[in-house]
mmCIF file with all atom_site columns, C-alpha atoms in Angstrom:
data_model
loop_
_atom_site.group_PDB
_atom_site.id
_atom_site.type_symbol
_atom_site.label_atom_id
_atom_site.label_alt_id
_atom_site.label_comp_id
_atom_site.label_asym_id
_atom_site.label_entity_id
_atom_site.label_seq_id
_atom_site.pdbx_PDB_ins_code
_atom_site.Cartn_x
_atom_site.Cartn_y
_atom_site.Cartn_z
_atom_site.occupancy
_atom_site.B_iso_or_equiv
_atom_site.pdbx_formal_charge
_atom_site.auth_seq_id
_atom_site.auth_comp_id
_atom_site.auth_asym_id
_atom_site.auth_atom_id
_atom_site.pdbx_PDB_model_num
ATOM 1   C CA . MET A 1 1   ? -34.824 -3.953  -201.868 1.00 0.00 ? 14  MET A CA 1
ATOM 2   C CA . THR A 1 2   ? -31.372 -4.602  -203.359 1.00 0.00 ? 15  THR A CA 1
ATOM 3   C CA . GLN A 1 3   ? -29.777 -1.750  -204.873 1.00 0.00 ? 16  GLN A CA 1
ATOM 4   C CA . THR A 1 4   ? -27.254 -1.444  -207.606 1.00 0.00 ? 17  THR A CA 1
ATOM 5   C CA . PRO A 1 5   ? -24.227 0.048   -206.993 1.00 0.00 ? 18  PRO A CA 1
ATOM 6   C CA . SER A 1 6   ? -23.330 3.222   -208.903 1.00 0.00 ? 19  SER A CA 1
ATOM 7   C CA . PRO A 1 7   ? -20.562 3.492   -211.224 1.00 0.00 ? 20  PRO A CA 1
ATOM 8   C CA . ARG A 1 8   ? -17.300 4.396   -209.736 1.00 0.00 ? 21  ARG A CA 1
ATOM 9   C CA . THR A 1 9   ? -15.320 7.718   -210.678 1.00 0.00 ? 22  THR A CA 1
ATOM 10  C CA . PRO A 1 10  ? -12.559 6.883   -213.054 1.00 0.00 ? 23  PRO A CA 1
ATOM 11  C CA . PHE A 1 11  ? -9.554  8.130   -211.612 1.00 0.00 ? 24  PHE A CA 1
ATOM 12  C CA . ARG A 1 12  ? -7.779  10.537  -213.723 1.00 0.00 ? 25  ARG A CA 1
ATOM 13  C CA . TYR A 1 13  ? -4.403  9.696   -211.733 1.00 0.00 ? 26  TYR A CA 1
ATOM 14  C CA . PHE A 1 14  ? -3.038  8.633   -208.509 1.00 0.00 ? 27  PHE A CA 1
ATOM 15  C CA . ALA A 1 15  ? -1.306  9.693   -205.416 1.00 0.00 ? 28  ALA A CA 1
ATOM 16  C CA . ILE A 1 16  ? 0.409   8.120   -202.780 1.00 0.00 ? 29  ILE A CA 1
ATOM 17  C CA . PHE A 1 17  ? 0.466   9.508   -199.313 1.00 0.00 ? 30  PHE A CA 1
ATOM 18  C CA . GLY A 1 18  ? 3.660   8.467   -197.386 1.00 0.00 ? 31  GLY A CA 1
ATOM 19  C CA . ALA A 1 19  ? 6.492   9.737   -195.841 1.00 0.00 ? 32  ALA A CA 1
ATOM 20  C CA . MET A 1 20  ? 10.363  9.264   -195.987 1.00 0.00 ? 33  MET A CA 1
ATOM 21  C CA . ARG A 1 21  ? 11.547  5.798   -195.677 1.00 0.00 ? 34  ARG A CA 1
ATOM 22  C CA . THR A 1 22  ? 8.220   3.982   -195.582 1.00 0.00 ? 35  THR A CA 1
ATOM 23  C CA . GLY A 1 23  ? 9.017   2.360   -198.754 1.00 0.00 ? 36  GLY A CA 1
ATOM 24  C CA . SER A 1 24  ? 7.273   4.707   -201.249 1.00 0.00 ? 37  SER A CA 1
ATOM 25  C CA . ASN A 1 25  ? 9.997   4.298   -203.941 1.00 0.00 ? 38  ASN A CA 1
ATOM 26  C CA . LEU A 1 26  ? 9.205   0.799   -203.781 1.00 0.00 ? 39  LEU A CA 1
ATOM 27  C CA . LEU A 1 27  ? 5.446   1.345   -204.155 1.00 0.00 ? 40  LEU A CA 1
ATOM 28  C CA . GLU A 1 28  ? 5.777   3.765   -206.867 1.00 0.00 ? 41  GLU A CA 1
ATOM 29  C CA . ARG A 1 29  ? 8.224   1.336   -208.912 1.00 0.00 ? 42  ARG A CA 1
ATOM 30  C CA . SER A 1 30  ? 5.785   -1.793  -208.522 1.00 0.00 ? 43  SER A CA 1
ATOM 31  C CA . LEU A 1 31  ? 2.832   0.075   -209.532 1.00 0.00 ? 44  LEU A CA 1
ATOM 32  C CA . ASP A 1 32  ? 4.564   1.528   -212.829 1.00 0.00 ? 45  ASP A CA 1
ATOM 33  C CA . SER A 1 33  ? 5.213   -1.992  -213.985 1.00 0.00 ? 46  SER A CA 1
ATOM 34  C CA . TYR A 1 34  ? 1.502   -2.559  -214.483 1.00 0.00 ? 47  TYR A CA 1
ATOM 35  C CA . GLU A 1 35  ? -0.018  -1.786  -217.819 1.00 0.00 ? 48  GLU A CA 1
ATOM 36  C CA . GLY A 1 36  ? -1.171  1.589   -218.199 1.00 0.00 ? 49  GLY A CA 1
ATOM 37  C CA . LEU A 1 37  ? 0.053   3.172   -214.932 1.00 0.00 ? 50  LEU A CA 1
ATOM 38  C CA . THR A 1 38  ? 3.047   5.331   -215.002 1.00 0.00 ? 51  THR A CA 1
ATOM 39  C CA . GLY A 1 39  ? 5.134   6.377   -211.759 1.00 0.00 ? 52  GLY A CA 1
ATOM 40  C CA . LEU A 1 40  ? 6.407   10.050  -211.991 1.00 0.00 ? 53  LEU A CA 1
ATOM 41  C CA . GLY A 1 41  ? 8.291   10.365  -208.723 1.00 0.00 ? 54  GLY A CA 1
ATOM 42  C CA . GLU A 1 42  ? 7.251   13.773  -206.553 1.00 0.00 ? 55  GLU A CA 1
ATOM 43  C CA . LEU A 1 43  ? 5.938   16.700  -208.310 1.00 0.00 ? 56  LEU A CA 1
ATOM 44  C CA . TYR A 1 44  ? 5.525   18.510  -205.323 1.00 0.00 ? 57  TYR A CA 1
ATOM 45  C CA . ASN A 1 45  ? 8.717   18.390  -203.912 1.00 0.00 ? 58  ASN A CA 1
ATOM 46  C CA . SER A 1 46  ? 10.201  22.058  -202.781 1.00 0.00 ? 59  SER A CA 1
ATOM 47  C CA . VAL A 1 47  ? 13.459  21.264  -204.695 1.00 0.00 ? 60  VAL A CA 1
ATOM 48  C CA . PHE A 1 48  ? 12.567  19.464  -207.746 1.00 0.00 ? 61  PHE A CA 1
ATOM 49  C CA . VAL A 1 49  ? 9.971   18.442  -210.307 1.00 0.00 ? 62  VAL A CA 1
ATOM 50  C CA . GLY A 1 50  ? 9.124   14.689  -210.610 1.00 0.00 ? 63  GLY A CA 1
ATOM 51  C CA . LYS A 1 51  ? 12.453  12.127  -210.187 1.00 0.00 ? 64  LYS A CA 1
ATOM 52  C CA . THR A 1 52  ? 15.611  13.423  -208.140 1.00 0.00 ? 65  THR A CA 1
ATOM 53  C CA . ASN A 1 53  ? 18.277  12.607  -210.323 1.00 0.00 ? 66  ASN A CA 1
ATOM 54  C CA . GLY A 1 54  ? 16.272  13.287  -213.633 1.00 0.00 ? 67  GLY A CA 1
ATOM 55  C CA . GLU A 1 55  ? 15.237  16.407  -216.165 1.00 0.00 ? 68  GLU A CA 1
ATOM 56  C CA . PRO A 1 56  ? 12.435  18.071  -214.684 1.00 0.00 ? 69  PRO A CA 1
ATOM 57  C CA . LEU A 1 57  ? 9.074   16.876  -215.780 1.00 0.00 ? 70  LEU A CA 1
ATOM 58  C CA . LEU A 1 58  ? 7.972   18.084  -219.415 1.00 0.00 ? 71  LEU A CA 1
ATOM 59  C CA . GLY A 1 59  ? 10.752  20.825  -218.695 1.00 0.00 ? 72  GLY A CA 1
ATOM 60  C CA . VAL A 1 60  ? 8.738   22.457  -216.092 1.00 0.00 ? 73  VAL A CA 1
ATOM 61  C CA . THR A 1 61  ? 11.088  24.534  -213.156 1.00 0.00 ? 74  THR A CA 1
ATOM 62  C CA . VAL A 1 62  ? 10.134  24.740  -209.697 1.00 0.00 ? 75  VAL A CA 1
ATOM 63  C CA . LYS A 1 63  ? 9.267   28.385  -209.893 1.00 0.00 ? 76  LYS A CA 1
ATOM 64  C CA . GLU A 1 64  ? 6.911   27.560  -212.866 1.00 0.00 ? 77  GLU A CA 1
ATOM 65  C CA . ARG A 1 65  ? 4.852   24.769  -211.256 1.00 0.00 ? 78  ARG A CA 1
ATOM 66  C CA . ASN A 1 66  ? 4.672   26.508  -208.154 1.00 0.00 ? 79  ASN A CA 1
ATOM 67  C CA . SER A 1 67  ? 3.146   29.264  -209.965 1.00 0.00 ? 80  SER A CA 1
ATOM 68  C CA . ASP A 1 68  ? 0.270   27.259  -210.674 1.00 0.00 ? 81  ASP A CA 1
ATOM 69  C CA . PRO A 1 69  ? 0.456   23.923  -209.231 1.00 0.00 ? 82  PRO A CA 1
ATOM 70  C CA . VAL A 1 70  ? -2.977  22.445  -210.816 1.00 0.00 ? 83  VAL A CA 1
ATOM 71  C CA . ALA A 1 71  ? -2.311  23.869  -214.233 1.00 0.00 ? 84  ALA A CA 1
ATOM 72  C CA . PHE A 1 72  ? 0.891   21.578  -213.736 1.00 0.00 ? 85  PHE A CA 1
ATOM 73  C CA . LEU A 1 73  ? -0.997  18.650  -212.578 1.00 0.00 ? 86  LEU A CA 1
ATOM 74  C CA . ASN A 1 74  ? -3.815  18.850  -215.270 1.00 0.00 ? 87  ASN A CA 1
ATOM 75  C CA . ARG A 1 75  ? -0.786  19.044  -218.081 1.00 0.00 ? 88  ARG A CA 1
ATOM 76  C CA . VAL A 1 76  ? 0.732   15.599  -216.507 1.00 0.00 ? 89  VAL A CA 1
ATOM 77  C CA . ILE A 1 77  ? -2.577  14.035  -216.827 1.00 0.00 ? 90  ILE A CA 1
ATOM 78  C CA . ASP A 1 78  ? -2.720  15.356  -220.268 1.00 0.00 ? 91  ASP A CA 1
ATOM 79  C CA . GLU A 1 79  ? 0.397   14.582  -221.456 1.00 0.00 ? 92  GLU A CA 1
ATOM 80  C CA . THR A 1 80  ? 1.183   11.147  -219.830 1.00 0.00 ? 93  THR A CA 1
ATOM 81  C CA . PRO A 1 81  ? 0.107   7.935   -221.378 1.00 0.00 ? 94  PRO A CA 1
ATOM 82  C CA . GLY A 1 82  ? -2.444  6.043   -218.922 1.00 0.00 ? 95  GLY A CA 1
ATOM 83  C CA . ILE A 1 83  ? -2.842  7.085   -215.695 1.00 0.00 ? 96  ILE A CA 1
ATOM 84  C CA . PRO A 1 84  ? 0.123   9.162   -213.727 1.00 0.00 ? 97  PRO A CA 1
ATOM 85  C CA . GLY A 1 85  ? 0.826   8.627   -210.300 1.00 0.00 ? 98  GLY A CA 1
ATOM 86  C CA . PHE A 1 86  ? 3.229   10.297  -207.748 1.00 0.00 ? 99  PHE A CA 1
ATOM 87  C CA . ARG A 1 87  ? 4.324   10.330  -204.131 1.00 0.00 ? 100 ARG A CA 1
ATOM 88  C CA . ILE A 1 88  ? 3.508   13.143  -201.697 1.00 0.00 ? 101 ILE A CA 1
ATOM 89  C CA . PHE A 1 89  ? 4.794   13.787  -198.330 1.00 0.00 ? 102 PHE A CA 1
ATOM 90  C CA . GLN A 1 90  ? 4.290   16.374  -195.278 1.00 0.00 ? 103 GLN A CA 1
ATOM 91  C CA . GLY A 1 91  ? 7.003   19.066  -196.542 1.00 0.00 ? 104 GLY A CA 1
ATOM 92  C CA . HIS A 1 92  ? 5.641   18.956  -200.017 1.00 0.00 ? 105 HIS A CA 1
ATOM 93  C CA . ASP A 1 93  ? 3.305   21.510  -201.554 1.00 0.00 ? 106 ASP A CA 1
ATOM 94  C CA . ALA A 1 94  ? 0.320   22.018  -198.524 1.00 0.00 ? 107 ALA A CA 1
ATOM 95  C CA . ARG A 1 95  ? -2.026  23.468  -201.470 1.00 0.00 ? 108 ARG A CA 1
ATOM 96  C CA . MET A 1 96  ? -1.656  20.209  -203.451 1.00 0.00 ? 109 MET A CA 1
ATOM 97  C CA . ILE A 1 97  ? -2.008  17.910  -200.197 1.00 0.00 ? 110 ILE A CA 1
ATOM 98  C CA . ASP A 1 98  ? -5.229  19.579  -199.569 1.00 0.00 ? 111 ASP A CA 1
ATOM 99  C CA . TYR A 1 99  ? -5.867  19.519  -202.933 1.00 0.00 ? 112 TYR A CA 1
ATOM 100 C CA . ILE A 1 100 ? -5.231  16.004  -204.273 1.00 0.00 ? 113 ILE A CA 1
ATOM 101 C CA . ALA A 1 101 ? -6.908  14.783  -200.847 1.00 0.00 ? 114 ALA A CA 1
ATOM 102 C CA . ARG A 1 102 ? -10.433 16.151  -201.776 1.00 0.00 ? 115 ARG A CA 1
ATOM 103 C CA . ASP A 1 103 ? -10.315 15.442  -205.320 1.00 0.00 ? 116 ASP A CA 1
ATOM 104 C CA . PRO A 1 104 ? -12.687 12.773  -206.514 1.00 0.00 ? 117 PRO A CA 1
ATOM 105 C CA . TYR A 1 105 ? -10.476 12.130  -209.557 1.00 0.00 ? 118 TYR A CA 1
ATOM 106 C CA . CYS A 1 106 ? -7.503  10.897  -207.505 1.00 0.00 ? 119 CYS A CA 1
ATOM 107 C CA . ALA A 1 107 ? -7.160  7.541   -206.473 1.00 0.00 ? 120 ALA A CA 1
ATOM 108 C CA . LYS A 1 108 ? -5.708  7.805   -203.003 1.00 0.00 ? 121 LYS A CA 1
ATOM 109 C CA . ILE A 1 109 ? -3.204  5.210   -201.645 1.00 0.00 ? 122 ILE A CA 1
ATOM 110 C CA . ILE A 1 110 ? -2.011  5.703   -198.124 1.00 0.00 ? 123 ILE A CA 1
ATOM 111 C CA . LEU A 1 111 ? 1.150   4.100   -197.039 1.00 0.00 ? 124 LEU A CA 1
ATOM 112 C CA . ARG A 1 112 ? 2.287   3.370   -193.452 1.00 0.00 ? 125 ARG A CA 1
ATOM 113 C CA . ARG A 1 113 ? 5.020   1.896   -191.864 1.00 0.00 ? 126 ARG A CA 1
ATOM 114 C CA . SER A 1 114 ? 6.197   2.074   -188.199 1.00 0.00 ? 127 SER A CA 1
ATOM 115 C CA . ALA A 1 115 ? 7.285   5.114   -186.732 1.00 0.00 ? 128 ALA A CA 1
ATOM 116 C CA . VAL A 1 116 ? 10.231  3.491   -184.770 1.00 0.00 ? 129 VAL A CA 1
ATOM 117 C CA . ASP A 1 117 ? 11.230  1.573   -188.057 1.00 0.00 ? 130 ASP A CA 1
ATOM 118 C CA . SER A 1 118 ? 11.056  4.582   -190.338 1.00 0.00 ? 131 SER A CA 1
ATOM 119 C CA . PHE A 1 119 ? 12.950  6.839   -187.626 1.00 0.00 ? 132 PHE A CA 1
ATOM 120 C CA . ILE A 1 120 ? 16.103  4.129   -187.691 1.00 0.00 ? 133 ILE A CA 1
ATOM 121 C CA . SER A 1 121 ? 15.867  3.528   -191.419 1.00 0.00 ? 134 SER A CA 1
ATOM 122 C CA . LEU A 1 122 ? 15.911  7.754   -191.902 1.00 0.00 ? 135 LEU A CA 1
ATOM 123 C CA . ASN A 1 123 ? 18.700  8.062   -189.497 1.00 0.00 ? 136 ASN A CA 1
ATOM 124 C CA . ILE A 1 124 ? 20.575  5.157   -191.439 1.00 0.00 ? 137 ILE A CA 1
ATOM 125 C CA . ALA A 1 125 ? 20.020  6.542   -194.607 1.00 0.00 ? 138 ALA A CA 1
ATOM 126 C CA . ARG A 1 126 ? 21.413  9.922   -193.306 1.00 0.00 ? 139 ARG A CA 1
ATOM 127 C CA . GLU A 1 127 ? 24.257  8.366   -192.263 1.00 0.00 ? 140 GLU A CA 1
ATOM 128 C CA . THR A 1 128 ? 25.078  6.333   -195.073 1.00 0.00 ? 141 THR A CA 1
ATOM 129 C CA . GLY A 1 129 ? 24.152  8.428   -197.830 1.00 0.00 ? 142 GLY A CA 1
ATOM 130 C CA . GLN A 1 130 ? 21.923  5.583   -198.907 1.00 0.00 ? 143 GLN A CA 1
ATOM 131 C CA . TRP A 1 131 ? 18.656  6.465   -199.707 1.00 0.00 ? 144 TRP A CA 1
ATOM 132 C CA . MET A 1 132 ? 17.170  4.008   -202.177 1.00 0.00 ? 145 MET A CA 1
ATOM 133 C CA . LEU A 1 133 ? 18.906  0.675   -202.659 1.00 0.00 ? 146 LEU A CA 1
ATOM 134 C CA . THR A 1 134 ? 18.539  -1.355  -205.701 1.00 0.00 ? 147 THR A CA 1
ATOM 135 C CA . ASN A 1 135 ? 20.854  -3.695  -205.003 1.00 0.00 ? 148 ASN A CA 1
ATOM 136 C CA . GLU A 1 136 ? 21.358  -5.330  -201.748 1.00 0.00 ? 149 GLU A CA 1
ATOM 137 C CA . GLU A 1 137 ? 24.942  -6.471  -202.265 1.00 0.00 ? 150 GLU A CA 1
ATOM 138 C CA . ASN A 1 138 ? 25.894  -3.099  -201.543 1.00 0.00 ? 151 ASN A CA 1
ATOM 139 C CA . ARG A 1 139 ? 24.342  -2.052  -198.542 1.00 0.00 ? 152 ARG A CA 1
ATOM 140 C CA . ARG A 1 140 ? 26.220  -0.448  -195.982 1.00 0.00 ? 153 ARG A CA 1
ATOM 141 C CA . LEU A 1 141 ? 25.908  -1.577  -192.583 1.00 0.00 ? 154 LEU A CA 1
ATOM 142 C CA . VAL A 1 142 ? 25.992  0.908   -190.020 1.00 0.00 ? 155 VAL A CA 1
ATOM 143 C CA . LYS A 1 143 ? 25.298  1.453   -186.002 1.00 0.00 ? 156 LYS A CA 1
ATOM 144 C CA . ILE A 1 144 ? 23.076  4.408   -184.854 1.00 0.00 ? 157 ILE A CA 1
ATOM 145 C CA . THR A 1 145 ? 21.993  5.704   -181.495 1.00 0.00 ? 158 THR A CA 1
ATOM 146 C CA . PHE A 1 146 ? 18.414  5.859   -180.924 1.00 0.00 ? 159 PHE A CA 1
ATOM 147 C CA . ASP A 1 147 ? 17.270  8.975   -179.341 1.00 0.00 ? 160 ASP A CA 1
ATOM 148 C CA . ALA A 1 148 ? 14.079  9.135   -177.652 1.00 0.00 ? 161 ALA A CA 1
ATOM 149 C CA . ALA A 1 149 ? 13.835  13.208  -177.533 1.00 0.00 ? 162 ALA A CA 1
ATOM 150 C CA . GLU A 1 150 ? 14.148  13.059  -180.895 1.00 0.00 ? 163 GLU A CA 1
ATOM 151 C CA . TYR A 1 151 ? 11.918  10.897  -182.105 1.00 0.00 ? 164 TYR A CA 1
ATOM 152 C CA . GLU A 1 152 ? 9.133   11.781  -180.086 1.00 0.00 ? 165 GLU A CA 1
ATOM 153 C CA . PRO A 1 153 ? 8.436   14.609  -182.183 1.00 0.00 ? 166 PRO A CA 1
ATOM 154 C CA . TYR A 1 154 ? 9.096   13.078  -185.277 1.00 0.00 ? 167 TYR A CA 1
ATOM 155 C CA . ARG A 1 155 ? 6.770   10.280  -184.322 1.00 0.00 ? 168 ARG A CA 1
ATOM 156 C CA . ASP A 1 156 ? 4.030   13.069  -183.232 1.00 0.00 ? 169 ASP A CA 1
ATOM 157 C CA . GLU A 1 157 ? 4.312   15.029  -186.481 1.00 0.00 ? 170 GLU A CA 1
ATOM 158 C CA . LEU A 1 158 ? 3.788   11.855  -188.394 1.00 0.00 ? 171 LEU A CA 1
ATOM 159 C CA . ASP A 1 159 ? 0.805   10.914  -186.461 1.00 0.00 ? 172 ASP A CA 1
ATOM 160 C CA . ALA A 1 160 ? -0.379  14.419  -187.149 1.00 0.00 ? 173 ALA A CA 1
ATOM 161 C CA . HIS A 1 161 ? 0.294   14.558  -190.679 1.00 0.00 ? 174 HIS A CA 1
ATOM 162 C CA . TYR A 1 162 ? -1.411  11.270  -191.513 1.00 0.00 ? 175 TYR A CA 1
ATOM 163 C CA . ALA A 1 163 ? -4.243  12.401  -189.331 1.00 0.00 ? 176 ALA A CA 1
ATOM 164 C CA . MET A 1 164 ? -4.732  15.528  -191.196 1.00 0.00 ? 177 MET A CA 1
ATOM 165 C CA . ILE A 1 165 ? -4.833  13.896  -194.947 1.00 0.00 ? 178 ILE A CA 1
ATOM 166 C CA . ARG A 1 166 ? -7.145  11.056  -193.484 1.00 0.00 ? 179 ARG A CA 1
ATOM 167 C CA . ARG A 1 167 ? -9.599  14.100  -192.189 1.00 0.00 ? 180 ARG A CA 1
ATOM 168 C CA . LYS A 1 168 ? -9.394  15.850  -194.926 1.00 0.00 ? 181 LYS A CA 1
ATOM 169 C CA . MET A 1 169 ? -10.445 12.763  -197.106 1.00 0.00 ? 182 MET A CA 1
ATOM 170 C CA . ARG A 1 170 ? -13.143 12.185  -194.785 1.00 0.00 ? 183 ARG A CA 1
ATOM 171 C CA . LEU A 1 171 ? -14.572 15.292  -195.039 1.00 0.00 ? 184 LEU A CA 1
ATOM 172 C CA . ALA A 1 172 ? -14.755 15.109  -198.730 1.00 0.00 ? 185 ALA A CA 1
ATOM 173 C CA . GLY A 1 173 ? -16.224 11.719  -199.049 1.00 0.00 ? 186 GLY A CA 1
ATOM 174 C CA . GLN A 1 174 ? -13.132 10.103  -200.318 1.00 0.00 ? 187 GLN A CA 1
ATOM 175 C CA . ALA A 1 175 ? -11.968 6.756   -199.241 1.00 0.00 ? 188 ALA A CA 1
ATOM 176 C CA . PRO A 1 176 ? -8.186  5.777   -199.661 1.00 0.00 ? 189 PRO A CA 1
ATOM 177 C CA . PHE A 1 177 ? -6.511  2.379   -200.347 1.00 0.00 ? 190 PHE A CA 1
ATOM 178 C CA . GLU A 1 178 ? -4.655  1.675   -197.511 1.00 0.00 ? 191 GLU A CA 1
ATOM 179 C CA . VAL A 1 179 ? -0.996  -0.665  -197.720 1.00 0.00 ? 192 VAL A CA 1
ATOM 180 C CA . ALA A 1 180 ? 1.439   -1.069  -195.117 1.00 0.00 ? 193 ALA A CA 1
ATOM 181 C CA . TYR A 1 181 ? 5.391   -1.480  -195.588 1.00 0.00 ? 194 TYR A CA 1
ATOM 182 C CA . GLY A 1 182 ? 4.792   -5.175  -194.453 1.00 0.00 ? 195 GLY A CA 1
ATOM 183 C CA . GLU A 1 183 ? 2.388   -5.682  -197.572 1.00 0.00 ? 196 GLU A CA 1
ATOM 184 C CA . LEU A 1 184 ? 4.690   -3.901  -200.337 1.00 0.00 ? 197 LEU A CA 1
ATOM 185 C CA . ARG A 1 185 ? 5.885   -7.530  -201.720 1.00 0.00 ? 198 ARG A CA 1
ATOM 186 C CA . ASP A 1 186 ? 2.417   -9.061  -201.700 1.00 0.00 ? 199 ASP A CA 1
ATOM 187 C CA . VAL A 1 187 ? 1.382   -9.509  -205.261 1.00 0.00 ? 200 VAL A CA 1
ATOM 188 C CA . GLU A 1 188 ? -2.534  -9.777  -204.289 1.00 0.00 ? 201 GLU A CA 1
ATOM 189 C CA . ILE A 1 189 ? -2.359  -6.484  -202.164 1.00 0.00 ? 202 ILE A CA 1
ATOM 190 C CA . LEU A 1 190 ? -0.170  -4.450  -204.994 1.00 0.00 ? 203 LEU A CA 1
ATOM 191 C CA . ASN A 1 191 ? -3.075  -6.615  -207.748 1.00 0.00 ? 204 ASN A CA 1
ATOM 192 C CA . GLY A 1 192 ? -5.542  -4.783  -205.346 1.00 0.00 ? 205 GLY A CA 1
ATOM 193 C CA . ALA A 1 193 ? -3.985  -1.310  -205.487 1.00 0.00 ? 206 ALA A CA 1
ATOM 194 C CA . ALA A 1 194 ? -3.735  -1.624  -208.819 1.00 0.00 ? 207 ALA A CA 1
ATOM 195 C CA . ASP A 1 195 ? -6.920  -2.188  -209.757 1.00 0.00 ? 208 ASP A CA 1
ATOM 196 C CA . TYR A 1 196 ? -8.382  0.220   -207.734 1.00 0.00 ? 209 TYR A CA 1
ATOM 197 C CA . ILE A 1 197 ? -6.271  3.001   -209.410 1.00 0.00 ? 210 ILE A CA 1
ATOM 198 C CA . GLY A 1 198 ? -7.593  1.177   -212.668 1.00 0.00 ? 211 GLY A CA 1
ATOM 199 C CA . ALA A 1 199 ? -4.876  -0.996  -214.628 1.00 0.00 ? 212 ALA A CA 1
ATOM 200 C CA . LYS A 1 200 ? -6.816  -3.837  -216.614 1.00 0.00 ? 213 LYS A CA 1
ATOM 201 C CA . ARG A 1 201 ? -4.383  -6.214  -216.154 1.00 0.00 ? 214 ARG A CA 1
ATOM 202 C CA . MET A 1 202 ? -2.947  -8.008  -212.867 1.00 0.00 ? 215 MET A CA 1
ATOM 203 C CA . LEU A 1 203 ? 0.574   -9.542  -212.194 1.00 0.00 ? 216 LEU A CA 1
ATOM 204 C CA . THR A 1 204 ? 0.974   -12.982 -211.300 1.00 0.00 ? 217 THR A CA 1
ATOM 205 C CA . ALA A 1 205 ? 4.160   -12.450 -209.128 1.00 0.00 ? 218 ALA A CA 1
#
């Protein structure tokens, strides 16, 4: 007997589960270019709300956000045109990592990059001070020393973080949309992610 699939729960917001130096800035900016999707930065960073160098989102301070992070999220959803989204990493508010991973109204995107590449990129960014590069001509070149003793706990912590969020999603019956670093300029993958979230119009390039 053929069954008719049930309608998908409409998402109220999207979250990119990533880590530093995985390409999350690029993914968020790409999704922000779709009509009806709005990228808001890092809503639950421990030292700022939203964009690194911008005004606090909705005028909310870190202390105010931390006092009731779910109420803040609901306000963001209510006061943002279209479907808002943000990036969330390990080290961000653990209460919200748990909440978002289990929330059926969140379109969850898992972004991963090779741990070795992320580790090297992180050390280069620390050495050069370039955390986001929008013009390739401004790139500063530097050589770093690969420290295996430093890398191994970094890799293990990263693997444990991703395993934890995947487990939370599975226990809640939630399925994420997965994106690899090498797919960040693949318009078909980006269209798939945008369609999953709920964008109505896809990109051609």
